[in-house]
Short mmCIF file of C-alpha atoms and ligand atoms in Angstrom, two decimals:
data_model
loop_
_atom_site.label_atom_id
_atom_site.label_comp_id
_atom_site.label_asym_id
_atom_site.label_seq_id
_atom_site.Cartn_x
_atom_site.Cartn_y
_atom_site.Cartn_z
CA UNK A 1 56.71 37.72 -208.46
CA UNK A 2 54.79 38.27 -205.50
CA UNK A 3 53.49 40.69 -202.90
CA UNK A 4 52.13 40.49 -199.19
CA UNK A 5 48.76 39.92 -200.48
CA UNK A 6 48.86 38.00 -203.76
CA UNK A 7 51.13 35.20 -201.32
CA UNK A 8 48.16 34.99 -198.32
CA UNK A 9 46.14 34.71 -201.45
CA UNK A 10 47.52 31.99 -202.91
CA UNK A 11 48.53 29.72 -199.43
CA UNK A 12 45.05 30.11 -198.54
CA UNK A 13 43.56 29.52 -202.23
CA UNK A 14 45.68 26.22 -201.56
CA UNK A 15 43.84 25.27 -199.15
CA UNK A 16 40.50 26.22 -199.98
CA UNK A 17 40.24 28.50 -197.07
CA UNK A 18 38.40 31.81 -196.30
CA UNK A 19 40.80 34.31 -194.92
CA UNK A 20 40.98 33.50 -190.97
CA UNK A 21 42.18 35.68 -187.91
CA UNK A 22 46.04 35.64 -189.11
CA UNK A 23 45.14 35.97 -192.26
CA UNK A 24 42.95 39.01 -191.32
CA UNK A 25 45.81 40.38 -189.00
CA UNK A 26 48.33 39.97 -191.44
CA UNK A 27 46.23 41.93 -194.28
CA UNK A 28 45.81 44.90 -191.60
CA UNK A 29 48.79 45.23 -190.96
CA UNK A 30 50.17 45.40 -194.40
CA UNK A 31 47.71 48.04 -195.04
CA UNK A 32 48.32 49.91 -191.81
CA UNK A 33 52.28 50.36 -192.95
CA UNK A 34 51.31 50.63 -196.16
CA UNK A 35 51.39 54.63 -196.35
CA UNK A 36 54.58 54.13 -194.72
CA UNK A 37 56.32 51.88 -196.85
CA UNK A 38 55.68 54.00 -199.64
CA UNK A 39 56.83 57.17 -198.02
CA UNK A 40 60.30 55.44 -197.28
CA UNK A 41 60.15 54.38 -201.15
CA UNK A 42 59.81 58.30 -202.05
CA UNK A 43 62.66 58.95 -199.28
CA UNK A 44 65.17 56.70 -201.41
CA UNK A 45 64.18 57.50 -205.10
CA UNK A 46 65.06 60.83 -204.12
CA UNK A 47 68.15 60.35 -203.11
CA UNK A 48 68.91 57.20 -204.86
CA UNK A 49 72.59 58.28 -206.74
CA UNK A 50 73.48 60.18 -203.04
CA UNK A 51 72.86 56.88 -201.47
CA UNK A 52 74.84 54.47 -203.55
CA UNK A 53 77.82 57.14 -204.23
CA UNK A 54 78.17 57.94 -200.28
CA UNK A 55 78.21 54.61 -199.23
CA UNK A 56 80.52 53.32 -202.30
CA UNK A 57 82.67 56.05 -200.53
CA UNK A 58 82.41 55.06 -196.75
CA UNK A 59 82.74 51.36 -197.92
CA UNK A 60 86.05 51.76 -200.00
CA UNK A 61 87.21 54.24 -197.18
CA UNK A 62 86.81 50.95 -194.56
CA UNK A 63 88.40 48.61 -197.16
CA UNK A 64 90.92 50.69 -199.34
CA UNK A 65 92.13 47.43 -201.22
CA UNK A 66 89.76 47.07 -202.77
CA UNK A 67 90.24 49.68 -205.35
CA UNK A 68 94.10 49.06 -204.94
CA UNK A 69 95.75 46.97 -207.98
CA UNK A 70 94.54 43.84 -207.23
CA UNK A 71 91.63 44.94 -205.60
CA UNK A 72 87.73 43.75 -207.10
CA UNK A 73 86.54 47.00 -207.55
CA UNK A 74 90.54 48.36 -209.25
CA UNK A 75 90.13 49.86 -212.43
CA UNK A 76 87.61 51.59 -213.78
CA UNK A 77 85.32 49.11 -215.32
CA UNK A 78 85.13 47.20 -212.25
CA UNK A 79 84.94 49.97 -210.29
CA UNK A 80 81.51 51.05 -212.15
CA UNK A 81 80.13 47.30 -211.74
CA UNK A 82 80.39 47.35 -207.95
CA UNK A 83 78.46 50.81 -207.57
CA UNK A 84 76.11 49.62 -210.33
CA UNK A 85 75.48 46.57 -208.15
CA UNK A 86 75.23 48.68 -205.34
CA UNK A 87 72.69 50.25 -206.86
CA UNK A 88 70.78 46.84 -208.38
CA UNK A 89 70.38 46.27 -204.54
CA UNK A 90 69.02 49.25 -203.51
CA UNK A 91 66.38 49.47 -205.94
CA UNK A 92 65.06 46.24 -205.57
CA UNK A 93 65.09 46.71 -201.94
CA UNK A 94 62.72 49.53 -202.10
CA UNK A 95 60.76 47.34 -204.55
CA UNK A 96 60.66 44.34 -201.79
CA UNK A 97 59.63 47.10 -199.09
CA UNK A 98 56.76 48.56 -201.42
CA UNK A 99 55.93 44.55 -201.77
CA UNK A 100 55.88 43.63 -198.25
CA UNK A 101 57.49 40.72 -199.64
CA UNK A 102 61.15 39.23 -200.04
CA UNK A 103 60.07 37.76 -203.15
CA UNK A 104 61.32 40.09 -205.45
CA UNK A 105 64.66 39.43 -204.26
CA UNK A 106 64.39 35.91 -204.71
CA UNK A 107 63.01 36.12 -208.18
CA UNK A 108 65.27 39.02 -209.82
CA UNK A 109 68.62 39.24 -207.51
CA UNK A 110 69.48 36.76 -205.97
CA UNK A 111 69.16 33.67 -207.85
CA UNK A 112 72.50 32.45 -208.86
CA UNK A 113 73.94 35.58 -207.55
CA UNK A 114 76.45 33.63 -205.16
CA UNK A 115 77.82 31.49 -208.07
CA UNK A 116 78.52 34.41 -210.61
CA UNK A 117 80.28 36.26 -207.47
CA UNK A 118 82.22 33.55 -207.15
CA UNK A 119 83.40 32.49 -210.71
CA UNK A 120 84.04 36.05 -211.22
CA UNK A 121 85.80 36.52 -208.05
CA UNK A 122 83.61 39.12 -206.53
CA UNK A 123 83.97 38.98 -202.81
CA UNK A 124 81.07 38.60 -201.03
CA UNK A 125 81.87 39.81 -197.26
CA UNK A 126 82.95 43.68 -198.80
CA UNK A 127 79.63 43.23 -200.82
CA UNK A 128 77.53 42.62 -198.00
CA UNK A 129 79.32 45.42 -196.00
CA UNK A 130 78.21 47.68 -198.61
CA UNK A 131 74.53 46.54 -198.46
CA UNK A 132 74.66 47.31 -195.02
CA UNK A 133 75.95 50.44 -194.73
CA UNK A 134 73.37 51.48 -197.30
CA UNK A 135 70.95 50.29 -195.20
CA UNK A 136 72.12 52.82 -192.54
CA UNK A 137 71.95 55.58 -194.97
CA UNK A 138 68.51 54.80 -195.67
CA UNK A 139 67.45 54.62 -192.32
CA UNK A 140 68.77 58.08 -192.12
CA UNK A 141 67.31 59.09 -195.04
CA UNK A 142 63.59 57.47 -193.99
CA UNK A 143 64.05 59.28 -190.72
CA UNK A 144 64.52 62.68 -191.99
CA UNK A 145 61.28 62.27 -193.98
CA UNK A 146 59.67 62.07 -191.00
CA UNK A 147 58.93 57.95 -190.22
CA UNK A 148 60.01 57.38 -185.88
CA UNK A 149 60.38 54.15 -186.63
CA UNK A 150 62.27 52.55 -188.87
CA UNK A 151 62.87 49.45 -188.05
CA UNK A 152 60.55 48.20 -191.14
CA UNK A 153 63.74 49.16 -193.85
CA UNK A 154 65.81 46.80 -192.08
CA UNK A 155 64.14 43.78 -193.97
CA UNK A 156 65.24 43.26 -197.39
CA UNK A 157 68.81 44.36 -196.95
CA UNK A 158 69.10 42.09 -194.41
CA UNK A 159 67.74 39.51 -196.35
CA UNK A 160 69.60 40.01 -199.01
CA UNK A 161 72.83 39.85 -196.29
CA UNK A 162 71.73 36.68 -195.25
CA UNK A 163 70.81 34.92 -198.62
CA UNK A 164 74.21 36.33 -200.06
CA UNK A 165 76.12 34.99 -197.33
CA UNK A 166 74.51 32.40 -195.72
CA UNK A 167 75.46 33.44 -192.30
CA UNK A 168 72.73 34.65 -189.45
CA UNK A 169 73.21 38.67 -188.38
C1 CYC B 1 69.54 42.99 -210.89
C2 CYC B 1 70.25 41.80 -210.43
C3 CYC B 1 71.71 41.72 -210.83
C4 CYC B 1 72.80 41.70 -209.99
C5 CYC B 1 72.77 41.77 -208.50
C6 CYC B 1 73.98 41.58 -210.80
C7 CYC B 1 75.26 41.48 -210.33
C8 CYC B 1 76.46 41.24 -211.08
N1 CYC B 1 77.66 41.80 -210.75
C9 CYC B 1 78.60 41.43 -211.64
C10 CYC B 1 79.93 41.84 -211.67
C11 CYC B 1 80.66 42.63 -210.73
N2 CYC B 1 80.26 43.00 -209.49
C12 CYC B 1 81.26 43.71 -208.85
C13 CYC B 1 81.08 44.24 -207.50
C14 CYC B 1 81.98 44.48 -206.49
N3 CYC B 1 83.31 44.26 -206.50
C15 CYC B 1 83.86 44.61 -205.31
O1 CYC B 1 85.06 44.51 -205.00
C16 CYC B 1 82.85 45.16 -204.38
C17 CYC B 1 82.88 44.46 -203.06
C18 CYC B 1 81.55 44.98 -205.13
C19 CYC B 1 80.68 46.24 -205.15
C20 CYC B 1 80.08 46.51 -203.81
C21 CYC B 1 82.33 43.82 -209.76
C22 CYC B 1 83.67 44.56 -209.56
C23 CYC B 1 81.96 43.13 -210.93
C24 CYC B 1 82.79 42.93 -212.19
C25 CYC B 1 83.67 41.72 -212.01
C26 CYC B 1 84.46 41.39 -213.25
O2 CYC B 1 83.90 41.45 -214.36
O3 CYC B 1 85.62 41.09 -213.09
C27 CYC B 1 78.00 40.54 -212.59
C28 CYC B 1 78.71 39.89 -213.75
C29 CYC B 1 78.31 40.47 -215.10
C30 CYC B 1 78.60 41.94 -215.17
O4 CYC B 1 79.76 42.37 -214.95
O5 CYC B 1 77.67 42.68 -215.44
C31 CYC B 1 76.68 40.42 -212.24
C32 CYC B 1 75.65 39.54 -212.92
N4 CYC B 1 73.57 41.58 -212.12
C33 CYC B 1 72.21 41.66 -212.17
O6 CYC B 1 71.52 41.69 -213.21
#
């Protein structure tokens, strides 16, 4: 698993380089957000259980069949594996934003995450809707802890959008 700075670290130990300008700039700026990243990680493990129950909610309010016989998410077993994935994704999300680094993801969720989903029957587009409308929620949440901008949180849910369904957003 890897962070911002242990990955520079080892592309340029690679190489035998020194760190150069990019390097340089890229270290700064993962510093300079760093206070920032952190305070969005506080903003979420706060409200963590809010997060995943409220947008469980919106995202079976959108797509009501999906709790319906028939449905994924229908009865209650499955019904507790969807939020509990839910919530797989937004923990390692804040873990990936703390990292600076998608890697996490990579390493711990998503790896074969497509093919269980699919043997299982797990849909992915109502999956993906929910990671998304989590990332709203967060955004909120971020914002009322004071961050302007946060345009930074965006990152690993959209990653994990893209990796889980291989389509651009
Ligand atoms: C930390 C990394 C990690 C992830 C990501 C993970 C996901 C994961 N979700 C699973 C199941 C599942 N995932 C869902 C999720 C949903 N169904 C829906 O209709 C919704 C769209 C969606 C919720 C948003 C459901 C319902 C199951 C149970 C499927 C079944 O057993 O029939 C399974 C199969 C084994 C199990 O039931 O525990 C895995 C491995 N496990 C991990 O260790």
């Amino acid at each position: 698993m890897q962070d911002a700075v242990t990955n520079l670290i080892k592309n340029y130990d690679i190489s035998g380089r020194y760190f150069d300008r990019n390097a340089v700039d890229s270290l700064k700026s993962y510093f300079e957000s760093g206070t920032q990243r952190v305070q969005a990680a506080a903003a979420i493990n706060s409200n963590a259980a809010f997060i995943v129950k409220e947008s469980a909610v919106k995202l079976f309010e959108d797509q009501p069949e999906l709790i319906r016989p028939g449905g994924n998410a229908y009865t209650t077993r499955r019904y507790a594996a969807c939020l509990r994935d839910m919530d797989y994704y937004l923990r390692y999300a804040t873990y990936a934003l703390v990292a600076g680094s998608m890697d996490v993801l990579d390493e711990r969720v998503l790896q074969g995450l497509r093919e269980t989903y699919n043997s299982l029957g797990v849909p992915i587009a109502p999956t993906v809707a929910g990671i998304q409308i989590m990332k709203d929620m967060v955004k909120e949440q971020v914002a009322a802890s004071g961050i302007s901008d946060t345009s930074f949180v965006d990152e690993p849910f959209d990653y994990m959008t893209r990796e889980l369904s291989e389509i651009d957003i």
